[in-house]
Tab-separated table of N, CA and C in Angstrom:
chain	number	residue	atom	x	y	z
A	1150	SER	N	-3.922	19.548	30.245
A	1150	SER	CA	-2.651	19.905	29.622
A	1150	SER	C	-2.883	20.276	28.158
A	1151	MET	N	-1.886	20.929	27.586
A	1151	MET	CA	-1.970	21.374	26.197
A	1151	MET	C	-2.055	20.193	25.230
A	1152	LYS	N	-1.262	19.129	25.496
A	1152	LYS	CA	-1.274	17.938	24.634
A	1152	LYS	C	-2.664	17.310	24.605
A	1153	ARG	N	-3.284	17.245	25.770
A	1153	ARG	CA	-4.605	16.628	25.875
A	1153	ARG	C	-5.638	17.466	25.102
A	1154	LEU	N	-5.531	18.778	25.204
A	1154	LEU	CA	-6.437	19.692	24.520
A	1154	LEU	C	-6.290	19.542	22.998
A	1155	ILE	N	-5.050	19.479	22.513
A	1155	ILE	CA	-4.795	19.323	21.074
A	1155	ILE	C	-5.339	17.975	20.606
A	1156	ALA	N	-5.101	16.915	21.366
A	1156	ALA	CA	-5.588	15.583	21.015
A	1156	ALA	C	-7.117	15.596	20.935
A	1157	PHE	N	-7.753	16.272	21.899
A	1157	PHE	CA	-9.204	16.364	21.927
A	1157	PHE	C	-9.723	17.139	20.708
A	1158	GLN	N	-9.051	18.241	20.356
A	1158	GLN	CA	-9.467	19.038	19.201
A	1158	GLN	C	-9.318	18.239	17.900
A	1159	LEU	N	-8.228	17.462	17.799
A	1159	LEU	CA	-8.024	16.632	16.619
A	1159	LEU	C	-9.125	15.573	16.507
A	1160	LEU	N	-9.459	14.985	17.654
A	1160	LEU	CA	-10.512	13.986	17.689
A	1160	LEU	C	-11.852	14.596	17.255
A	1161	LEU	N	-12.140	15.789	17.747
A	1161	LEU	CA	-13.374	16.477	17.362
A	1161	LEU	C	-13.401	16.764	15.861
A	1162	ALA	N	-12.276	17.250	15.345
A	1162	ALA	CA	-12.186	17.570	13.910
A	1162	ALA	C	-12.398	16.306	13.086
A	1163	PHE	N	-11.766	15.202	13.505
A	1163	PHE	CA	-11.876	13.939	12.787
A	1163	PHE	C	-13.320	13.426	12.825
A	1164	SER	N	-13.986	13.525	13.977
A	1164	SER	CA	-15.380	13.075	14.082
A	1164	SER	C	-16.286	13.925	13.204
A	1165	ALA	N	-15.991	15.214	13.098
A	1165	ALA	CA	-16.797	16.099	12.250
A	1165	ALA	C	-16.667	15.667	10.790
A	1166	VAL	N	-15.443	15.299	10.380
A	1166	VAL	CA	-15.208	14.833	9.014
A	1166	VAL	C	-15.992	13.550	8.769
A	1167	LEU	N	-15.930	12.613	9.709
A	1167	LEU	CA	-16.654	11.346	9.564
A	1167	LEU	C	-18.167	11.577	9.513
A	1168	ALA	N	-18.661	12.461	10.355
A	1168	ALA	CA	-20.090	12.744	10.385
A	1168	ALA	C	-20.529	13.355	9.055
A	1169	THR	N	-19.696	14.244	8.506
A	1169	THR	CA	-20.009	14.877	7.229
A	1169	THR	C	-20.040	13.825	6.135
A	1170	GLU	N	-19.036	12.931	6.115
A	1170	GLU	CA	-18.986	11.864	5.106
A	1170	GLU	C	-20.257	11.017	5.189
A	1171	ALA	N	-20.655	10.660	6.398
A	1171	ALA	CA	-21.828	9.801	6.583
A	1171	ALA	C	-23.091	10.518	6.108
A	1172	SER	N	-23.193	11.813	6.399
A	1172	SER	CA	-24.406	12.535	6.023
A	1172	SER	C	-24.451	12.781	4.514
A	1173	LEU	N	-23.308	12.665	3.839
A	1173	LEU	CA	-23.269	12.873	2.399
A	1173	LEU	C	-23.619	11.608	1.617
A	1174	ALA	N	-23.627	10.471	2.282
A	1174	ALA	CA	-23.902	9.213	1.580
A	1174	ALA	C	-25.269	9.286	0.910
A	1175	CYS	N	-25.396	8.595	-0.215
A	1175	CYS	CA	-26.673	8.570	-0.922
A	1175	CYS	C	-27.739	8.027	0.025
A	1176	ASP	N	-28.776	8.795	0.244
A	1176	ASP	CA	-29.784	8.428	1.224
A	1176	ASP	C	-31.165	8.495	0.583
A	1177	CYS	N	-31.728	7.351	0.263
A	1177	CYS	CA	-33.062	7.287	-0.338
A	1177	CYS	C	-34.049	6.797	0.712
A	1178	ALA	N	-35.292	7.194	0.557
A	1178	ALA	CA	-36.320	6.668	1.452
A	1178	ALA	C	-36.452	5.170	1.160
A	1179	PRO	N	-36.501	4.329	2.198
A	1179	PRO	CA	-36.595	2.886	1.953
A	1179	PRO	C	-37.929	2.525	1.291
A	1180	ALA	N	-37.873	1.563	0.389
A	1180	ALA	CA	-39.094	1.102	-0.278
A	1180	ALA	C	-39.891	0.259	0.703
A	1181	THR	N	-41.179	0.527	0.791
A	1181	THR	CA	-42.029	-0.243	1.705
A	1181	THR	C	-43.249	-0.759	0.954
A	1182	GLY	N	-43.880	-1.767	1.492
A	1182	GLY	CA	-45.087	-2.326	0.884
A	1182	GLY	C	-44.747	-3.414	-0.112
A	1183	SER	N	-45.778	-3.965	-0.718
A	1183	SER	CA	-45.606	-5.064	-1.681
A	1183	SER	C	-44.958	-4.543	-2.953
A	1184	LEU	N	-44.442	-5.443	-3.761
A	1184	LEU	CA	-43.849	-5.062	-5.040
A	1184	LEU	C	-44.887	-4.314	-5.880
A	1185	LYS	N	-46.120	-4.813	-5.884
A	1185	LYS	CA	-47.193	-4.170	-6.660
A	1185	LYS	C	-47.403	-2.721	-6.194
A	1186	ALA	N	-47.434	-2.513	-4.880
A	1186	ALA	CA	-47.629	-1.160	-4.334
A	1186	ALA	C	-46.452	-0.253	-4.703
A	1187	GLN	N	-45.234	-0.797	-4.643
A	1187	GLN	CA	-44.041	-0.013	-4.981
A	1187	GLN	C	-44.033	0.359	-6.466
A	1188	VAL	N	-44.365	-0.593	-7.323
A	1188	VAL	CA	-44.388	-0.334	-8.767
A	1188	VAL	C	-45.478	0.693	-9.089
A	1189	LEU	N	-46.641	0.532	-8.468
A	1189	LEU	CA	-47.760	1.456	-8.665
A	1189	LEU	C	-47.347	2.883	-8.294
A	1190	ALA	N	-46.725	3.032	-7.125
A	1190	ALA	CA	-46.277	4.360	-6.669
A	1190	ALA	C	-45.207	4.923	-7.613
A	1191	GLY	N	-44.228	4.090	-7.963
A	1191	GLY	CA	-43.161	4.532	-8.864
A	1191	GLY	C	-43.700	4.960	-10.210
A	1192	PHE	N	-44.657	4.188	-10.732
A	1192	PHE	CA	-45.271	4.475	-12.027
A	1192	PHE	C	-46.011	5.812	-11.992
A	1193	HIS	N	-46.784	6.046	-10.938
A	1193	HIS	CA	-47.565	7.283	-10.849
A	1193	HIS	C	-46.691	8.509	-10.633
A	1194	GLU	N	-45.583	8.355	-9.901
A	1194	GLU	CA	-44.698	9.500	-9.623
A	1194	GLU	C	-43.808	9.864	-10.812
A	1195	ALA	N	-43.462	8.878	-11.637
A	1195	ALA	CA	-42.509	9.108	-12.729
A	1195	ALA	C	-43.121	9.894	-13.882
A	1196	SER	N	-42.272	10.652	-14.587
A	1196	SER	CA	-42.697	11.359	-15.807
A	1196	SER	C	-42.725	10.375	-16.970
A	1197	ALA	N	-41.793	9.418	-16.933
A	1197	ALA	CA	-41.702	8.426	-18.000
A	1197	ALA	C	-41.180	7.110	-17.431
A	1198	VAL	N	-41.686	6.008	-17.957
A	1198	VAL	CA	-41.242	4.672	-17.563
A	1198	VAL	C	-41.057	3.876	-18.852
A	1199	PHE	N	-39.841	3.355	-19.052
A	1199	PHE	CA	-39.558	2.615	-20.278
A	1199	PHE	C	-38.371	1.688	-20.072
A	1200	SER	N	-38.231	0.717	-20.972
A	1200	SER	CA	-37.020	-0.101	-20.966
A	1200	SER	C	-36.176	0.419	-22.126
A	1201	ALA	N	-34.850	0.322	-21.990
A	1201	ALA	CA	-33.976	0.884	-23.015
A	1201	ALA	C	-32.601	0.239	-22.984
A	1202	GLU	N	-31.913	0.357	-24.116
A	1202	GLU	CA	-30.531	-0.084	-24.199
A	1202	GLU	C	-29.642	1.145	-24.271
A	1203	VAL	N	-28.528	1.106	-23.529
A	1203	VAL	CA	-27.566	2.209	-23.549
A	1203	VAL	C	-26.773	2.098	-24.849
A	1204	ILE	N	-26.839	3.135	-25.703
A	1204	ILE	CA	-26.133	3.057	-26.991
A	1204	ILE	C	-24.916	3.986	-27.055
A	1205	GLU	N	-24.847	4.965	-26.135
A	1205	GLU	CA	-23.681	5.850	-26.087
A	1205	GLU	C	-23.480	6.315	-24.659
A	1206	VAL	N	-22.204	6.460	-24.265
A	1206	VAL	CA	-21.887	6.956	-22.925
A	1206	VAL	C	-20.746	7.951	-23.043
A	1207	GLU	N	-20.863	9.076	-22.334
A	1207	GLU	CA	-19.798	10.079	-22.358
A	1207	GLU	C	-19.706	10.753	-20.987
A	1208	ASP	N	-18.488	10.796	-20.441
A	1208	ASP	CA	-18.284	11.498	-19.174
A	1208	ASP	C	-17.913	12.936	-19.481
A	1209	PHE	N	-18.444	13.880	-18.689
A	1209	PHE	CA	-18.102	15.284	-18.906
A	1209	PHE	C	-18.197	16.071	-17.604
A	1210	MET	N	-17.614	17.252	-17.615
A	1210	MET	CA	-17.672	18.151	-16.459
A	1210	MET	C	-18.635	19.286	-16.793
A	1211	ALA	N	-19.402	19.725	-15.801
A	1211	ALA	CA	-20.250	20.905	-15.938
A	1211	ALA	C	-20.051	21.680	-14.649
A	1212	GLY	N	-19.429	22.841	-14.756
A	1212	GLY	CA	-19.048	23.565	-13.548
A	1212	GLY	C	-18.014	22.725	-12.823
A	1213	PHE	N	-18.245	22.465	-11.550
A	1213	PHE	CA	-17.300	21.653	-10.775
A	1213	PHE	C	-17.784	20.222	-10.615
A	1214	GLU	N	-18.862	19.866	-11.302
A	1214	GLU	CA	-19.436	18.540	-11.099
A	1214	GLU	C	-19.164	17.612	-12.277
A	1215	ARG	N	-18.924	16.344	-11.937
A	1215	ARG	CA	-18.652	15.312	-12.938
A	1215	ARG	C	-19.979	14.631	-13.302
A	1216	PHE	N	-20.231	14.522	-14.597
A	1216	PHE	CA	-21.473	13.918	-15.097
A	1216	PHE	C	-21.169	12.752	-16.014
A	1217	GLN	N	-22.176	11.898	-16.182
A	1217	GLN	CA	-22.130	10.897	-17.243
A	1217	GLN	C	-23.364	11.151	-18.106
A	1218	GLY	N	-23.112	11.383	-19.384
A	1218	GLY	CA	-24.211	11.531	-20.329
A	1218	GLY	C	-24.405	10.188	-21.004
A	1219	ALA	N	-25.639	9.802	-21.240
A	1219	ALA	CA	-25.897	8.541	-21.935
A	1219	ALA	C	-27.057	8.731	-22.906
A	1220	LYS	N	-26.942	8.045	-24.031
A	1220	LYS	CA	-28.048	8.033	-24.986
A	1220	LYS	C	-28.646	6.639	-24.898
A	1221	LEU	N	-29.959	6.577	-24.675
A	1221	LEU	CA	-30.665	5.307	-24.523
A	1221	LEU	C	-31.615	5.112	-25.704
A	1222	ARG	N	-31.688	3.892	-26.209
A	1222	ARG	CA	-32.677	3.587	-27.248
A	1222	ARG	C	-33.817	2.834	-26.582
A	1223	VAL	N	-35.024	3.394	-26.689
A	1223	VAL	CA	-36.197	2.821	-26.029
A	1223	VAL	C	-36.577	1.488	-26.670
A	1224	ILE	N	-36.821	0.488	-25.814
A	1224	ILE	CA	-37.257	-0.835	-26.260
A	1224	ILE	C	-38.781	-0.914	-26.127
A	1225	GLU	N	-39.271	-0.622	-24.935
A	1225	GLU	CA	-40.707	-0.676	-24.645
A	1225	GLU	C	-41.036	0.512	-23.754
A	1226	SER	N	-42.199	1.127	-23.958
A	1226	SER	CA	-42.567	2.299	-23.163
A	1226	SER	C	-43.931	2.101	-22.517
A	1227	TRP	N	-44.016	2.432	-21.228
A	1227	TRP	CA	-45.286	2.287	-20.505
A	1227	TRP	C	-45.883	3.619	-20.109
A	1228	LYS	N	-45.044	4.665	-20.058
A	1228	LYS	CA	-45.547	5.982	-19.673
A	1228	LYS	C	-44.610	7.045	-20.236
A	1229	GLY	N	-45.178	8.158	-20.660
A	1229	GLY	CA	-44.355	9.254	-21.159
A	1229	GLY	C	-44.319	9.309	-22.676
A	1230	PRO	N	-43.590	10.285	-23.203
A	1230	PRO	CA	-43.618	10.574	-24.639
A	1230	PRO	C	-42.685	9.731	-25.509
A	1231	HIS	N	-41.968	8.774	-24.917
A	1231	HIS	CA	-40.920	8.074	-25.663
A	1231	HIS	C	-41.402	6.751	-26.253
A	1232	SER	N	-41.480	6.691	-27.584
A	1232	SER	CA	-41.921	5.446	-28.207
A	1232	SER	C	-40.723	4.555	-28.535
A	1233	PRO	N	-40.974	3.253	-28.725
A	1233	PRO	CA	-39.889	2.320	-29.039
A	1233	PRO	C	-39.045	2.799	-30.223
A	1234	LYS	N	-37.754	2.514	-30.142
A	1234	LYS	CA	-36.733	2.858	-31.139
A	1234	LYS	C	-36.313	4.337	-31.113
A	1235	THR	N	-37.014	5.188	-30.353
A	1235	THR	CA	-36.568	6.587	-30.241
A	1235	THR	C	-35.444	6.642	-29.216
A	1236	THR	N	-34.678	7.735	-29.219
A	1236	THR	CA	-33.582	7.857	-28.257
A	1236	THR	C	-33.913	8.887	-27.191
A	1237	VAL	N	-33.361	8.644	-26.017
A	1237	VAL	CA	-33.576	9.499	-24.851
A	1237	VAL	C	-32.206	9.851	-24.288
A	1238	GLN	N	-32.011	11.108	-23.915
A	1238	GLN	CA	-30.723	11.565	-23.379
A	1238	GLN	C	-30.792	11.654	-21.849
A	1239	THR	N	-29.717	11.205	-21.197
A	1239	THR	CA	-29.617	11.363	-19.742
A	1239	THR	C	-28.348	12.121	-19.400
A	1240	ALA	N	-28.348	12.800	-18.270
A	1240	ALA	CA	-27.160	13.476	-17.747
A	1240	ALA	C	-27.216	13.299	-16.234
A	1241	THR	N	-26.304	12.505	-15.706
A	1241	THR	CA	-26.355	12.114	-14.302
A	1241	THR	C	-25.082	12.524	-13.575
A	1242	ILE	N	-25.215	13.197	-12.428
A	1242	ILE	CA	-24.043	13.543	-11.617
A	1242	ILE	C	-23.483	12.236	-11.074
A	1243	THR	N	-22.178	12.005	-11.286
A	1243	THR	CA	-21.589	10.722	-10.886
A	1243	THR	C	-20.701	10.840	-9.649
A	1244	GLU	N	-20.683	12.010	-9.018
A	1244	GLU	CA	-19.836	12.172	-7.843
A	1244	GLU	C	-20.516	11.591	-6.622
A	1245	CYS	N	-19.716	11.437	-5.589
A	1245	CYS	CA	-20.182	10.870	-4.322
A	1245	CYS	C	-21.506	11.454	-3.871
A	1246	CYS	N	-22.322	10.562	-3.430
A	1246	CYS	CA	-23.477	10.930	-2.618
A	1246	CYS	C	-24.616	11.620	-3.362
A	1247	GLN	N	-24.577	11.636	-4.683
A	1247	GLN	CA	-25.662	12.262	-5.445
A	1247	GLN	C	-26.675	11.223	-5.919
A	1248	CYS	N	-26.442	9.971	-5.544
A	1248	CYS	CA	-27.363	8.879	-5.870
A	1248	CYS	C	-27.488	8.611	-7.365
A	1249	GLY	N	-26.504	9.015	-8.143
A	1249	GLY	CA	-26.561	8.795	-9.588
A	1249	GLY	C	-26.171	7.377	-9.959
A	1250	ILE	N	-26.807	6.837	-10.992
A	1250	ILE	CA	-26.484	5.505	-11.502
A	1250	ILE	C	-25.597	5.687	-12.727
A	1251	THR	N	-24.454	5.013	-12.759
A	1251	THR	CA	-23.618	5.050	-13.958
A	1251	THR	C	-23.941	3.812	-14.788
A	1252	VAL	N	-23.859	3.960	-16.103
A	1252	VAL	CA	-24.234	2.876	-17.011
A	1252	VAL	C	-23.110	2.592	-18.002
A	1253	GLU	N	-23.216	1.465	-18.681
A	1253	GLU	CA	-22.231	1.089	-19.694
A	1253	GLU	C	-22.937	0.834	-21.015
A	1254	LYS	N	-22.241	1.105	-22.101
A	1254	LYS	CA	-22.781	0.867	-23.437
A	1254	LYS	C	-23.188	-0.612	-23.548
A	1255	GLY	N	-24.367	-0.858	-24.111
A	1255	GLY	CA	-24.853	-2.223	-24.281
A	1255	GLY	C	-25.747	-2.691	-23.140
A	1256	GLU	N	-25.697	-1.982	-22.011
A	1256	GLU	CA	-26.509	-2.353	-20.847
A	1256	GLU	C	-27.987	-2.089	-21.153
A	1257	LYS	N	-28.857	-2.973	-20.639
A	1257	LYS	CA	-30.296	-2.777	-20.816
A	1257	LYS	C	-30.917	-2.468	-19.460
A	1258	LEU	N	-31.769	-1.450	-19.440
A	1258	LEU	CA	-32.323	-0.946	-18.184
A	1258	LEU	C	-33.836	-0.847	-18.221
A	1259	LEU	N	-34.418	-0.956	-17.035
A	1259	LEU	CA	-35.800	-0.558	-16.828
A	1259	LEU	C	-35.653	0.817	-16.193
A	1260	VAL	N	-36.241	1.844	-16.808
A	1260	VAL	CA	-35.969	3.228	-16.407
A	1260	VAL	C	-37.228	3.935	-15.909
A	1261	TYR	N	-37.110	4.544	-14.724
A	1261	TYR	CA	-38.148	5.426	-14.180
A	1261	TYR	C	-37.479	6.790	-14.066
A	1262	VAL	N	-37.984	7.799	-14.776
A	1262	VAL	CA	-37.365	9.131	-14.720
A	1262	VAL	C	-38.387	10.208	-14.383
A	1263	TYR	N	-37.862	11.352	-13.947
A	1263	TYR	CA	-38.698	12.455	-13.467
A	1263	TYR	C	-38.282	13.736	-14.172
A	1264	GLY	N	-39.235	14.651	-14.357
A	1264	GLY	CA	-38.909	15.921	-15.008
A	1264	GLY	C	-38.844	15.735	-16.509
A	1265	SER	N	-37.905	16.445	-17.152
A	1265	SER	CA	-37.783	16.350	-18.603
A	1265	SER	C	-36.332	16.079	-18.991
A	1266	PRO	N	-36.107	15.623	-20.243
A	1266	PRO	CA	-34.738	15.293	-20.672
A	1266	PRO	C	-33.850	16.532	-20.683
A	1267	PRO	N	-32.534	16.396	-20.494
A	1267	PRO	CA	-31.859	15.141	-20.200
A	1267	PRO	C	-32.191	14.664	-18.782
A	1268	TYR	N	-32.641	13.431	-18.686
A	1268	TYR	CA	-33.047	12.857	-17.411
A	1268	TYR	C	-31.839	12.500	-16.552
A	1269	ARG	N	-32.077	12.427	-15.240
A	1269	ARG	CA	-31.057	11.994	-14.292
A	1269	ARG	C	-31.407	10.558	-13.895
A	1270	LEU	N	-30.432	9.650	-13.992
A	1270	LEU	CA	-30.662	8.265	-13.561
A	1270	LEU	C	-30.333	8.188	-12.074
A	1271	SER	N	-31.312	7.810	-11.266
A	1271	SER	CA	-31.136	7.855	-9.818
A	1271	SER	C	-31.333	6.509	-9.129
A	1272	ASP	N	-30.449	6.258	-8.148
A	1272	ASP	CA	-30.566	5.093	-7.282
A	1272	ASP	C	-31.836	5.159	-6.445
A	1273	CYS	N	-32.399	6.355	-6.302
A	1273	CYS	CA	-33.596	6.519	-5.469
A	1273	CYS	C	-34.880	6.264	-6.270
A	1274	SER	N	-34.736	5.976	-7.566
A	1274	SER	CA	-35.915	5.631	-8.359
A	1274	SER	C	-35.947	4.101	-8.480
A	1275	ARG	N	-36.867	3.577	-9.244
A	1275	ARG	CA	-36.942	2.121	-9.437
A	1275	ARG	C	-36.106	1.683	-10.645
A	1276	THR	N	-35.308	2.591	-11.213
A	1276	THR	CA	-34.436	2.257	-12.347
A	1276	THR	C	-33.510	1.113	-11.950
A	1277	GLN	N	-33.396	0.116	-12.832
A	1277	GLN	CA	-32.595	-1.071	-12.524
A	1277	GLN	C	-32.226	-1.803	-13.808
A	1278	SER	N	-31.353	-2.775	-13.673
A	1278	SER	CA	-30.972	-3.606	-14.808
A	1278	SER	C	-32.195	-4.395	-15.261
A	1279	LEU	N	-32.390	-4.472	-16.571
A	1279	LEU	CA	-33.545	-5.176	-17.116
A	1279	LEU	C	-33.478	-6.667	-16.777
A	1280	ASP	N	-32.266	-7.209	-16.692
A	1280	ASP	CA	-32.084	-8.632	-16.381
A	1280	ASP	C	-32.749	-9.049	-15.073
A	1281	GLY	N	-32.653	-8.200	-14.054
A	1281	GLY	CA	-33.200	-8.560	-12.746
A	1281	GLY	C	-34.614	-8.078	-12.520
A	1282	ALA	N	-35.280	-7.592	-13.573
A	1282	ALA	CA	-36.575	-6.924	-13.389
A	1282	ALA	C	-37.776	-7.746	-13.876
A	1283	THR	N	-37.624	-9.051	-13.960
A	1283	THR	CA	-38.696	-9.895	-14.510
A	1283	THR	C	-40.026	-9.725	-13.776
A	1284	LYS	N	-40.005	-9.837	-12.439
A	1284	LYS	CA	-41.247	-9.705	-11.658
A	1284	LYS	C	-41.814	-8.292	-11.800
A	1285	GLU	N	-40.915	-7.302	-11.730
A	1285	GLU	CA	-41.328	-5.901	-11.852
A	1285	GLU	C	-42.015	-5.658	-13.204
A	1286	LEU	N	-41.470	-6.228	-14.281
A	1286	LEU	CA	-42.044	-6.045	-15.615
A	1286	LEU	C	-43.449	-6.609	-15.696
A	1287	THR	N	-43.678	-7.749	-15.068
A	1287	THR	CA	-45.013	-8.365	-15.067
A	1287	THR	C	-45.999	-7.421	-14.381
A	1288	VAL	N	-45.613	-6.887	-13.225
A	1288	VAL	CA	-46.489	-5.967	-12.489
A	1288	VAL	C	-46.668	-4.677	-13.282
A	1289	LEU	N	-45.592	-4.167	-13.842
A	1289	LEU	CA	-45.622	-2.915	-14.602
A	1289	LEU	C	-46.556	-3.022	-15.807
A	1290	ARG	N	-46.496	-4.119	-16.519
A	1290	ARG	CA	-47.367	-4.308	-17.681
A	1290	ARG	C	-48.839	-4.319	-17.271
A	1291	ALA	N	-49.124	-4.926	-16.111
A	1291	ALA	CA	-50.501	-4.951	-15.594
A	1291	ALA	C	-50.935	-3.551	-15.167
A	1292	VAL	N	-50.036	-2.821	-14.502
A	1292	VAL	CA	-50.323	-1.460	-14.037
A	1292	VAL	C	-50.577	-0.552	-15.234
A	1293	ALA	N	-49.688	-0.605	-16.231
A	1293	ALA	CA	-49.805	0.254	-17.410
A	1293	ALA	C	-51.016	-0.118	-18.248
A	1294	GLY	N	-51.363	-1.406	-18.225
A	1294	GLY	CA	-52.518	-1.862	-18.997
A	1294	GLY	C	-53.839	-1.625	-18.265
A	1295	GLY	N	-53.752	-1.145	-17.030
A	1295	GLY	CA	-54.952	-0.820	-16.259
A	1295	GLY	C	-55.590	-1.991	-15.550
A	1296	SER	N	-54.906	-3.157	-15.542
A	1296	SER	CA	-55.525	-4.321	-14.895
A	1296	SER	C	-54.978	-4.566	-13.487
A	1297	ALA	N	-54.188	-3.626	-12.957
A	1297	ALA	CA	-53.636	-3.832	-11.604
A	1297	ALA	C	-54.398	-2.984	-10.594
């Protein structure tokens, strides 16, 4: 019947929407191996690895995409051109499913970035809050110092 056909088409349309939403979710490759192996891989793949405090945050639009720009002051640097007390600029897409990390002024981060500034802060990197990174910092210092 016509009602059944319309109901079926609506169901198909709705499932297509759900499937699209699911496929748009931030999807990172799962981290595998020991913490040391993960830190080693992250360190070698990154352009720069440093800890920093967020000193400025600004939301802006570029084209049709929403971004968060942040200025970070480097605390400690293990890789890349950024020395302590220098500032680093980030520009991260904050819309759904782009895997961007949003930050707040005063927040302290352990940052792994790729490419060149303005860097993108990504959930798919090892970037994280400095507070929860104690074990990672111990491994990172050994890796950067060449003793890992």
